[in-house]
Coordinates of C-alpha atoms in Angstrom, one line a residue:
M1 CA 70.3 72.0 136.0
K2 CA 73.5 73.0 134.4
K3 CA 74.3 69.5 133.2
Y4 CA 70.8 69.2 131.7
L5 CA 71.3 72.4 129.7
L6 CA 74.7 71.4 128.4
F7 CA 73.5 67.9 127.4
S8 CA 70.6 69.1 125.3
R9 CA 72.6 71.8 123.5
R10 CA 75.5 69.4 122.7
V11 CA 73.2 66.8 121.3
F12 CA 71.7 69.4 118.9
L13 CA 75.1 70.8 117.9
I14 CA 76.4 67.3 117.0
S15 CA 73.2 66.4 115.1
S16 CA 73.3 69.6 113.1
V17 CA 76.9 68.8 112.0
I18 CA 76.2 65.2 110.8
G19 CA 72.9 66.1 109.2
I20 CA 70.5 64.1 111.3
L21 CA 67.0 65.3 110.7
F22 CA 65.4 63.9 113.8
C23 CA 67.5 66.0 116.2
S24 CA 64.3 67.1 118.0
S25 CA 64.3 63.6 119.7
A26 CA 66.8 65.1 122.1
Y27 CA 64.0 67.4 123.3
T28 CA 60.7 66.8 124.8
Q29 CA 57.8 68.9 125.9
V30 CA 57.5 66.8 129.0
C31 CA 58.7 68.9 132.0
T32 CA 60.0 66.8 134.9
G33 CA 60.2 69.6 137.5
K34 CA 57.6 71.6 139.4
N35 CA 54.8 73.9 138.4
K36 CA 56.0 77.4 139.3
N37 CA 53.7 80.5 139.5
W38 CA 54.7 84.1 139.9
N39 CA 52.3 85.9 142.3
G40 CA 53.7 89.4 141.8
A41 CA 56.2 89.2 144.6
A42 CA 57.6 85.6 144.8
W43 CA 57.5 82.2 143.2
A44 CA 55.1 79.6 144.4
P45 CA 56.3 77.1 145.5
P46 CA 59.3 79.0 146.8
G47 CA 62.6 79.1 144.9
K48 CA 63.6 80.3 141.4
P49 CA 62.5 78.0 138.6
N50 CA 64.9 76.1 136.5
L51 CA 65.0 74.4 133.0
T52 CA 62.9 71.5 134.2
D53 CA 60.0 73.6 135.6
K54 CA 56.7 74.7 134.1
V55 CA 56.4 78.4 134.7
Q56 CA 53.3 80.7 134.7
I57 CA 53.7 84.5 134.9
N58 CA 50.2 86.0 135.4
N59 CA 51.4 89.0 137.4
P60 CA 53.8 91.9 136.7
Y61 CA 57.5 90.7 136.7
D62 CA 60.4 93.1 137.0
F63 CA 63.6 91.6 135.6
D64 CA 65.8 94.3 137.2
M65 CA 64.3 93.5 140.6
Y66 CA 63.8 89.8 140.5
G67 CA 66.4 88.6 138.0
S68 CA 66.4 86.4 134.9
V69 CA 64.0 83.5 134.4
Q70 CA 64.6 79.9 133.3
A71 CA 61.8 77.4 132.5
C72 CA 61.0 74.2 130.7
T73 CA 57.8 75.9 129.3
C74 CA 56.6 79.3 130.0
E75 CA 53.1 80.8 129.8
V76 CA 52.6 84.5 130.1
G77 CA 49.1 85.7 130.9
S78 CA 47.8 89.3 130.6
Q79 CA 51.2 90.8 131.0
N80 CA 53.6 93.0 129.2
L81 CA 56.9 91.3 129.9
V82 CA 60.1 93.4 129.4
I83 CA 63.4 91.6 129.4
T84 CA 65.8 94.4 130.4
S85 CA 69.4 94.9 129.6
G86 CA 71.7 92.4 131.4
H87 CA 68.9 89.8 131.9
Y88 CA 67.4 86.9 130.0
M89 CA 64.6 84.5 129.7
E90 CA 65.8 81.0 128.8
V91 CA 63.1 78.4 128.0
E92 CA 63.7 74.7 127.0
N93 CA 60.5 74.5 125.0
T94 CA 57.5 76.6 124.1
I95 CA 56.7 80.1 125.2
T96 CA 53.0 80.8 125.1
L97 CA 51.3 84.3 125.3
T98 CA 47.7 84.6 126.4
N99 CA 45.1 87.3 127.0
G100 CA 47.0 90.0 125.0
S101 CA 50.4 89.4 126.6
T102 CA 53.5 90.8 125.0
I103 CA 57.2 90.3 125.3
T104 CA 59.8 93.0 124.7
V105 CA 63.5 92.3 124.6
N106 CA 65.4 95.5 125.4
H107 CA 68.8 96.2 123.9
G108 CA 71.2 94.1 126.0
G109 CA 68.6 91.5 127.0
N110 CA 68.3 88.0 125.7
L111 CA 65.4 85.7 124.9
V112 CA 66.6 82.1 124.4
Q113 CA 64.8 78.9 123.4
I114 CA 66.8 75.6 123.5
N115 CA 64.5 73.2 121.6
P116 CA 64.9 74.1 117.9
T117 CA 61.4 72.8 117.1
A118 CA 59.6 74.6 119.9
T119 CA 57.0 77.2 119.0
A120 CA 58.4 80.7 119.2
P121 CA 56.4 83.7 120.5
V122 CA 55.7 87.1 119.1
A123 CA 58.0 89.7 120.6
T124 CA 59.5 93.1 120.0
V125 CA 63.3 93.1 119.9
K126 CA 64.9 96.5 120.4
T127 CA 68.3 97.3 119.0
E128 CA 70.4 100.4 119.2
T129 CA 73.8 101.7 118.1
R130 CA 76.5 103.6 120.0
P131 CA 76.4 107.3 119.1
I132 CA 77.2 107.6 115.4
P133 CA 77.2 110.4 112.8
N134 CA 74.5 111.3 110.4
H135 CA 74.2 109.8 106.9
T136 CA 76.3 106.7 107.5
W137 CA 75.9 103.0 107.2
V138 CA 74.8 100.5 109.9
H139 CA 74.9 96.7 109.5
R140 CA 71.9 94.8 110.9
S141 CA 70.1 91.4 110.7
S142 CA 66.5 90.6 111.5
P143 CA 65.7 88.4 114.6
I144 CA 62.1 88.1 113.3
N145 CA 60.7 85.3 111.1
N146 CA 59.2 86.3 107.7
S147 CA 59.8 90.0 108.3
T148 CA 59.7 92.5 105.5
G149 CA 61.2 95.9 104.7
D150 CA 58.1 97.6 106.2
V151 CA 59.3 96.6 109.7
F152 CA 61.5 99.7 109.9
G153 CA 59.0 102.6 109.7
L154 CA 61.6 104.5 107.8
V155 CA 61.8 108.2 106.9
P156 CA 61.3 108.9 103.2
Y157 CA 64.7 109.3 101.6
G158 CA 64.1 111.9 98.8
S159 CA 67.2 113.1 97.0
Y160 CA 70.9 113.3 97.8
N161 CA 70.7 116.8 99.3
Y162 CA 73.3 116.8 102.0
D163 CA 72.3 120.3 103.2
S164 CA 68.7 119.5 103.8
P165 CA 67.9 118.8 107.5
Q166 CA 66.7 115.2 108.2
P167 CA 65.4 113.6 111.4
S168 CA 68.4 112.6 113.5
N169 CA 67.4 109.3 115.0
Q170 CA 65.9 107.3 112.1
Y171 CA 67.0 105.7 108.8
R172 CA 66.4 106.5 105.2
T173 CA 64.0 104.3 103.1
G174 CA 65.5 103.5 99.7
Q175 CA 68.9 103.2 101.4
I176 CA 68.7 99.7 102.7
Y177 CA 70.6 96.9 100.9
V178 CA 71.3 93.2 101.1
V179 CA 74.6 91.9 99.6
E180 CA 74.4 89.2 96.9
Q181 CA 77.1 87.5 94.9
A182 CA 76.2 89.7 91.9
G183 CA 76.1 92.9 93.9
T184 CA 73.8 94.8 96.2
Q185 CA 70.0 94.7 96.1
K186 CA 67.7 97.3 97.6
I187 CA 65.2 96.3 100.3
T188 CA 61.7 97.6 99.7
D189 CA 58.6 97.5 101.9
D190 CA 57.6 94.1 100.7
S191 CA 61.1 92.6 100.5
S192 CA 61.7 89.6 102.8
L193 CA 64.4 89.8 105.4
I194 CA 66.1 86.3 105.4
P195 CA 67.1 85.1 108.9
G196 CA 70.9 85.1 109.1
K197 CA 71.4 87.5 106.2
G198 CA 72.8 90.9 107.0
F199 CA 71.7 94.2 105.5
M200 CA 73.0 97.7 105.3
L201 CA 71.0 100.8 106.0
R202 CA 71.8 104.5 106.0
T203 CA 71.1 106.9 108.8
T204 CA 69.4 110.2 108.3
G205 CA 70.6 113.7 109.1
Q206 CA 73.3 116.0 107.7
R207 CA 76.7 114.3 107.5
F208 CA 78.5 116.9 105.4
L209 CA 78.2 120.6 105.5
S210 CA 78.9 122.3 102.2
S211 CA 80.2 125.8 101.6
A212 CA 76.5 126.9 101.4
T213 CA 76.2 126.0 105.1
V214 CA 79.7 126.9 106.4
A215 CA 82.5 128.9 105.0
G216 CA 85.2 126.9 103.2
P217 CA 85.1 123.4 101.7
N218 CA 82.7 120.7 102.6
V219 CA 83.5 119.4 106.1
N220 CA 82.5 116.5 108.3
N221 CA 79.5 117.1 110.6
T222 CA 80.7 115.7 113.9
A223 CA 77.2 115.5 115.4
T224 CA 76.3 112.0 116.6
S225 CA 73.3 110.3 118.1
V226 CA 72.2 106.8 119.1
R227 CA 70.1 105.1 116.4
Y228 CA 67.2 102.8 117.3
L229 CA 65.7 100.0 115.3
D230 CA 62.9 97.8 116.7
F231 CA 61.7 94.5 115.2
N232 CA 58.3 93.0 115.9
G233 CA 56.9 89.6 115.0
I234 CA 57.5 85.9 115.6
V235 CA 61.1 85.6 116.8
N236 CA 63.5 83.2 115.1
N237 CA 64.2 79.8 116.7
G238 CA 66.0 76.8 115.4
T239 CA 68.5 76.2 112.6
Y240 CA 69.0 78.7 109.7
T241 CA 71.4 78.6 106.8
V242 CA 72.6 81.3 104.4
P243 CA 74.3 80.6 101.1
L244 CA 78.1 81.2 101.2
H245 CA 79.5 83.2 98.3
S246 CA 83.0 83.6 96.9
D247 CA 83.8 84.7 93.4
G248 CA 87.3 86.0 94.0
T249 CA 86.4 89.5 92.7
A250 CA 87.0 92.4 94.9
G251 CA 84.2 94.9 95.1
A252 CA 81.6 92.7 93.4
N253 CA 79.6 92.8 96.5
M254 CA 80.3 96.4 97.4
L255 CA 82.5 95.3 100.3
Y256 CA 86.2 94.3 100.4
D257 CA 88.1 91.2 99.3
I258 CA 90.7 89.6 101.5
A259 CA 93.2 86.9 100.4
G260 CA 91.0 85.8 97.5
G261 CA 87.8 85.2 99.6
D262 CA 84.8 87.5 99.3
Q263 CA 83.2 89.1 102.3
N264 CA 79.8 87.8 103.1
L265 CA 77.5 90.2 105.1
I266 CA 75.5 88.1 107.5
G267 CA 74.0 88.6 111.0
N268 CA 72.7 87.1 114.2
P269 CA 69.2 85.8 113.4
Y270 CA 68.1 85.3 117.0
P271 CA 66.6 87.5 119.8
S272 CA 69.6 86.5 121.9
A273 CA 73.3 86.9 121.6
I274 CA 75.4 84.2 120.0
D275 CA 78.9 83.0 120.9
I276 CA 81.6 83.8 118.4
E277 CA 83.7 80.7 119.2
L278 CA 80.8 78.3 118.7
F279 CA 79.9 80.1 115.4
L280 CA 83.4 79.9 114.0
S281 CA 83.9 76.3 115.1
E282 CA 80.6 75.2 113.4
N283 CA 81.4 77.1 110.1
T284 CA 84.7 75.8 108.7
D285 CA 84.3 77.1 105.2
I286 CA 85.0 80.6 106.4
D287 CA 88.2 82.1 107.8
G288 CA 88.4 82.1 111.6
F289 CA 87.5 85.7 112.4
I290 CA 84.6 88.2 112.0
H291 CA 84.5 91.8 111.0
Y292 CA 82.2 94.5 112.5
W293 CA 81.5 97.5 110.4
T294 CA 82.3 100.7 112.5
T295 CA 81.7 104.2 111.5
P296 CA 84.5 106.7 111.5
M297 CA 83.7 109.5 113.9
I298 CA 86.1 112.1 112.4
G299 CA 88.8 112.3 109.8
N300 CA 86.7 112.2 106.7
V301 CA 86.2 115.3 104.6
W302 CA 83.6 115.3 101.8
T303 CA 84.7 117.0 98.6
A304 CA 83.1 116.7 95.2
G305 CA 81.2 113.6 96.2
Y306 CA 84.1 111.6 97.6
F307 CA 86.0 111.1 100.9
N308 CA 89.4 112.7 101.0
Y309 CA 92.0 110.1 101.9
P310 CA 93.6 109.0 104.1
H311 CA 90.9 107.7 106.4
S312 CA 90.9 105.0 109.1
T313 CA 89.7 101.6 108.2
S314 CA 86.1 100.9 109.2
F315 CA 86.3 97.2 110.2
A316 CA 86.9 96.0 113.7
T317 CA 88.1 92.4 113.9
C318 CA 87.6 89.6 116.4
N319 CA 88.8 86.0 116.6
L320 CA 89.7 83.4 119.3
L321 CA 92.8 85.4 120.3
G322 CA 91.0 88.7 120.9
G323 CA 89.8 91.8 119.1
V324 CA 91.1 95.1 117.8
T325 CA 89.4 98.4 118.5
I326 CA 88.6 100.6 115.5
N327 CA 86.9 104.1 115.5
G328 CA 86.3 103.7 119.2
F329 CA 84.4 100.4 118.8
S330 CA 85.7 97.3 120.6
P331 CA 84.5 93.9 119.4
K332 CA 82.6 91.8 121.9
K333 CA 82.8 88.1 122.7
Y334 CA 79.1 87.7 122.0
I335 CA 77.2 89.0 118.9
A336 CA 74.1 91.0 119.9
P337 CA 70.6 90.4 118.6
G338 CA 70.1 92.1 115.3
Q339 CA 73.8 92.7 114.8
G340 CA 75.2 92.4 111.2
F341 CA 78.8 91.3 110.7
S342 CA 81.1 90.0 107.9
V343 CA 82.9 86.7 107.3
Y344 CA 85.2 85.5 104.5
A345 CA 84.8 82.4 102.4
T346 CA 87.8 80.1 102.1
C347 CA 86.2 77.8 99.6
A348 CA 87.4 78.4 96.0
D349 CA 84.0 77.2 94.8
C350 CA 81.3 77.6 97.4
T351 CA 78.5 76.2 95.4
G352 CA 76.1 74.4 97.7
K353 CA 77.9 75.6 100.8
N354 CA 76.1 77.5 103.6
I355 CA 76.7 79.5 106.7
T356 CA 74.8 77.8 109.6
F357 CA 73.3 79.2 112.7
T358 CA 72.0 76.9 115.4
N359 CA 70.4 77.2 118.9
A360 CA 73.6 75.7 120.3
M361 CA 75.3 79.0 119.6
R362 CA 72.8 81.1 121.6
V363 CA 73.8 82.4 125.0
T364 CA 72.2 84.1 127.9
T365 CA 75.1 86.4 128.5
E366 CA 74.7 90.1 127.9
P367 CA 76.4 91.0 124.6
G368 CA 79.3 92.8 126.2
G369 CA 82.8 92.2 127.4
R370 CA 85.9 92.2 125.3
C371 CA 86.7 89.5 122.7
F372 CA 88.0 86.6 124.7
A373 CA 91.4 85.1 124.6
K374 CA 92.1 81.4 124.8
K375 CA 94.4 80.1 127.6
S376 CA 96.6 77.1 127.1
N377 CA 96.8 74.3 129.7
T378 CA 100.1 75.6 131.1
E379 CA 100.2 79.3 130.4
E380 CA 98.0 82.3 130.3
A381 CA 97.7 84.0 126.9
E382 CA 100.0 87.0 126.4
K383 CA 98.5 89.8 124.4
L384 CA 99.9 93.1 123.1
W385 CA 97.8 95.9 121.5
I386 CA 99.8 98.5 119.5
N387 CA 98.2 101.8 118.2
L388 CA 99.3 103.9 115.3
K389 CA 97.8 107.5 115.2
D390 CA 98.4 110.7 113.4
N391 CA 99.2 113.9 115.3
S392 CA 95.7 115.2 114.9
N393 CA 94.3 112.0 116.5
E394 CA 91.8 111.7 113.7
L395 CA 93.5 108.7 112.1
N396 CA 94.0 105.6 114.1
S397 CA 94.7 101.9 113.6
Q398 CA 95.3 99.1 116.0
I399 CA 96.9 95.6 115.9
L400 CA 96.9 92.7 118.3
V401 CA 99.9 90.3 118.7
G402 CA 99.3 87.4 121.0
Y403 CA 101.0 84.3 122.4
V404 CA 99.0 81.2 123.1
E405 CA 99.8 77.5 122.7
S406 CA 97.0 76.8 120.2
S407 CA 98.6 79.2 117.7
S408 CA 101.9 79.0 115.8
L409 CA 104.4 81.0 113.8
G410 CA 102.4 80.2 110.6
Y411 CA 98.9 81.3 109.6
D412 CA 96.3 79.8 112.0
R413 CA 92.6 80.0 111.0
L414 CA 91.2 80.9 114.5
Y415 CA 94.2 83.0 115.8
D416 CA 95.3 85.2 112.8
A417 CA 93.3 87.7 110.8
P418 CA 94.3 89.8 107.8
V419 CA 93.7 93.5 107.4
V420 CA 91.0 94.8 105.0
N421 CA 92.4 95.4 101.5
D422 CA 91.2 99.0 101.1
E423 CA 92.8 102.4 100.8
S424 CA 92.6 103.3 104.4
F425 CA 95.2 104.3 107.0
K426 CA 96.3 101.1 108.7
L427 CA 98.9 99.4 110.8
Y428 CA 99.6 95.7 110.4
S429 CA 102.0 93.0 111.4
V430 CA 103.8 91.0 108.6
L431 CA 103.7 87.3 108.3
D432 CA 105.3 86.1 105.0
D433 CA 103.2 87.8 102.3
R434 CA 100.2 88.5 104.6
K435 CA 99.3 91.7 106.3
L436 CA 97.6 90.9 109.7
T437 CA 95.6 92.9 112.1
I438 CA 95.6 90.0 114.6
Q439 CA 98.5 87.6 114.8
G440 CA 99.0 84.6 117.2
R441 CA 102.6 83.4 117.5
G442 CA 102.6 80.3 119.7
L443 CA 104.1 80.4 123.2
F444 CA 105.9 83.6 124.3
S445 CA 109.6 84.1 123.7
K446 CA 111.5 87.2 124.7
Y447 CA 113.6 86.7 121.6
D448 CA 110.7 87.1 119.2
G449 CA 110.6 89.8 116.6
I450 CA 107.4 91.0 114.8
P451 CA 107.8 93.1 111.6
L452 CA 105.3 95.9 111.3
G453 CA 104.0 97.6 108.2
F454 CA 101.8 100.6 107.5
D455 CA 99.7 101.9 104.6
G456 CA 97.9 105.2 103.9
L457 CA 100.3 107.7 105.6
N458 CA 100.5 111.2 104.2
N459 CA 104.0 112.7 103.9
D460 CA 103.3 115.9 105.8
G461 CA 102.2 114.5 109.2
V462 CA 103.7 113.3 112.4
F463 CA 102.7 109.9 113.5
E464 CA 102.9 108.1 116.9
F465 CA 103.2 104.5 118.0
S466 CA 101.9 103.6 121.5
I467 CA 100.9 100.6 123.6
D468 CA 97.1 100.5 124.0
N469 CA 97.1 97.6 126.4
L470 CA 99.0 94.5 127.3
E471 CA 98.1 91.3 129.2
G472 CA 100.1 88.4 130.5
S473 CA 102.7 88.0 133.2
N474 CA 105.6 87.7 130.6
L475 CA 104.7 90.8 128.7
E476 CA 104.1 92.8 131.8
K477 CA 107.7 92.3 132.9
E478 CA 109.4 92.8 129.5
S479 CA 110.3 96.0 127.7
I480 CA 108.4 96.5 124.5
I481 CA 111.0 97.7 122.0
L482 CA 110.1 99.4 118.7
H483 CA 113.1 99.3 116.3
D484 CA 113.1 102.0 113.7
R485 CA 115.5 100.6 111.2
K486 CA 115.5 103.7 109.0
L487 CA 116.9 105.8 111.9
D488 CA 118.6 103.0 113.7
I489 CA 116.6 103.7 116.9
K490 CA 115.4 101.3 119.5
H491 CA 112.7 102.9 121.5
N492 CA 111.0 101.5 124.7
L493 CA 107.3 101.8 124.1
T494 CA 106.7 100.7 127.7
E495 CA 108.0 104.0 128.8
S496 CA 106.7 106.5 126.2
K497 CA 105.2 106.9 122.7
Y498 CA 107.4 107.0 119.6
Y499 CA 106.9 109.8 117.1
F500 CA 108.1 109.7 113.5
T501 CA 107.5 111.1 110.0
S502 CA 107.5 109.2 106.7
D503 CA 108.1 110.4 103.1
I504 CA 106.4 107.3 101.8
S505 CA 102.8 106.1 102.3
S506 CA 103.5 102.4 102.8
D507 CA 106.5 100.5 104.3
E508 CA 106.9 97.0 105.6
S509 CA 110.7 97.1 106.4
R510 CA 111.1 100.0 108.7
F511 CA 109.7 98.9 112.1
T512 CA 109.9 95.8 114.2
I513 CA 108.7 95.0 117.7
T514 CA 111.1 93.1 119.9
Y515 CA 111.4 92.4 123.7
K516 CA 115.2 92.3 124.3
E517 CA 117.5 95.3 123.8
N518 CA 121.0 94.8 122.4
S519 CA 123.8 94.4 124.9
N520 CA 125.7 97.5 123.6
E521 CA 122.8 99.8 124.7
I522 CA 123.1 101.4 128.1
E523 CA 120.8 99.8 130.6
N524 CA 118.3 102.0 132.3
S525 CA 119.0 101.1 135.9
T526 CA 119.5 103.0 139.1
N527 CA 123.3 103.1 138.6
N528 CA 123.3 103.5 134.8
K529 CA 121.2 106.5 133.8
V530 CA 121.1 108.8 130.8
L531 CA 118.6 111.7 131.2
T532 CA 117.7 114.1 128.4
A533 CA 115.4 117.1 128.5
I534 CA 114.6 120.4 126.9
D535 CA 114.1 123.4 129.2
D536 CA 113.7 127.0 128.0
N537 CA 115.5 126.4 124.7
F538 CA 118.3 124.5 126.4
I539 CA 119.0 120.8 125.7
V540 CA 120.2 119.1 128.8
V541 CA 121.9 115.6 128.8
K542 CA 123.2 114.0 132.0
S543 CA 124.9 110.6 132.2
N544 CA 126.7 108.4 134.8
Y545 CA 129.3 107.8 132.1
E546 CA 131.6 110.2 130.2
I547 CA 129.8 111.6 127.2
D548 CA 131.6 111.4 123.9
S549 CA 128.9 113.1 121.7
V550 CA 125.3 114.0 121.5
T551 CA 123.5 114.0 118.1
L552 CA 120.1 115.6 117.6
Y553 CA 117.8 114.5 114.8
D554 CA 114.4 115.5 113.6
L555 CA 111.8 112.8 113.0
S556 CA 112.8 112.3 109.4
G557 CA 116.3 111.4 110.5
R558 CA 117.9 114.7 109.4
T559 CA 120.8 115.8 111.6
I560 CA 120.1 119.1 113.4
D561 CA 123.2 119.4 115.6
V562 CA 126.2 117.3 116.8
I563 CA 127.4 118.3 120.3
K564 CA 130.9 117.2 121.5
P565 CA 132.2 118.2 124.9
Q566 CA 135.7 119.9 124.9
Q567 CA 136.8 117.7 127.8
N568 CA 135.6 114.7 129.8
S569 CA 132.1 115.5 130.8
Y570 CA 129.1 113.8 132.4
E571 CA 126.7 116.7 131.5
I572 CA 126.0 118.8 128.4
I573 CA 123.9 121.9 128.4
K574 CA 123.5 123.8 125.1
N575 CA 121.2 126.6 124.0
I576 CA 119.3 125.6 120.8
N577 CA 116.3 127.0 119.0
L578 CA 113.9 124.2 118.2
N579 CA 110.3 124.2 116.8
D580 CA 107.5 122.5 118.8
S581 CA 107.9 118.9 117.8
A582 CA 109.4 115.6 118.8
Y583 CA 113.2 115.0 118.3
I584 CA 115.6 112.1 118.6
V585 CA 118.7 112.3 120.7
K586 CA 121.6 109.8 120.3
I587 CA 124.0 109.8 123.2
K588 CA 127.4 108.1 122.9
T589 CA 129.4 107.5 126.0
N590 CA 132.5 105.5 126.9
H591 CA 130.1 102.7 128.0
G592 CA 127.9 102.4 124.9
T593 CA 125.2 104.3 123.0
T594 CA 121.6 105.0 123.8
T595 CA 118.8 106.8 121.9
Q596 CA 116.0 108.7 123.4
Q597 CA 113.1 110.8 122.1
I598 CA 112.3 114.2 123.5
I599 CA 109.4 116.6 122.9
N600 CA 109.6 120.3 122.7
G601 CA 106.7 122.6 123.4
K602 CA 104.2 119.9 124.5

């Protein structure tokens, strides 16, 4: 059964690449298996059907109770079939509905047809978002053939009155756009929704509360709710192409430009999930990653019609190395039905070039799980996720650095991904003149060093570096060292977060990630310890070596105090009045120097 499925899909994928128009010859409506009938409690003859069997469902079928269904052909009679989350119906050829039957694909379910020329059924495909704020954008794509703007049943938009209550679980008509090369175009009730093309739509509800509603300046309304959008009609099946655009002009399509290639808003055209790896491998005129639009939950204040900066970037990224989490959204390995996403053209002139979707990309897997990571033949991928946040926890940015044999120290299409070139708060790794949110660096070396940069920092905040997650046997046994070159501090992120301030908004030369501490630093072993603490306004430093001096700095690097013992000492205790904040302590002993960070009042 499994070999049969893989053979038919591979034949179609190859034929779509070389342009053979008679690819349907790999498929046939002739089913070589058994006739399987569902009697309401069991299959007759016994045993679950497979992709060679003719299937008839003329009695109620519960996917949660009896599981997913495979068939060569499937006929549904007098039933309302609901494919629930985590389950699928996979059919080699035609799905036929008789006697008023219906099919509903719930959010998290999949309806897959393998033969690209097989007749597709009418179905309702349900999509939903995670809880998101009011009056914000959602990216979607239609899984329905020849659908139009009236599919949405939208709430009338009216005027831009942010203080007027609106329904909280719908979208605004007049606020739906597709992105074209020349700019955005509104979708109306009679506008066609092209399979594979993404669109943006705005949620209803109050997003910003003005001084007429609450005292003080306009503030972000933190209320969130799940948004639902159902599509009904003949579901898409087969190959679809969308023109690829690149005009080298940032902002021409109301999205963001990266490295000279414009962002194209597209989307999954099927009532099933699609595999990111298969999609990126088929479409070689785009860079090797995708972007999901995510909605900032907090951190945006609306004043005089604009966001107050800084704000976190709104694009989560995924490629073959993995994904980065933005605004609480973690990219998935599979793109869900109805999900819109962005790709970037690499062709200088994309005239006549298309983005292609094929049935070979469709999967039965529930659209969940983290973005995958490749493994080499000899070594598991090593992955390190680093977070940068402000002290209010409203601004956050994440990067991924990974080690896998298929990548290199140069820019690799499927394993590196640049940051979005916007004005947001962001962390990135530096590769030559590129700012990367995901970077693959070949096989792991403990002598590696990764320069880090940041943008969008304000000069009156405290910021923190931390490890979000790490994977791989090498990284798990190494210390992750953050080198602050401005303060000449090497901090072990494996043990604790690192706090700092900055008097400039952008910097690419201050921080580096390494894995091997210098030999003149004191080892943190059982016999070689330096302990530092603050207790009731007393700073306490203890060492197994004679202490020569202790220097206390604030996060800007300003010296607060220098403490020198009057005689040989292994312990220093001094009363000192400090504000609630993080501080840096540099301890010099007769065996070397170490630097630690301490926190007062937290």
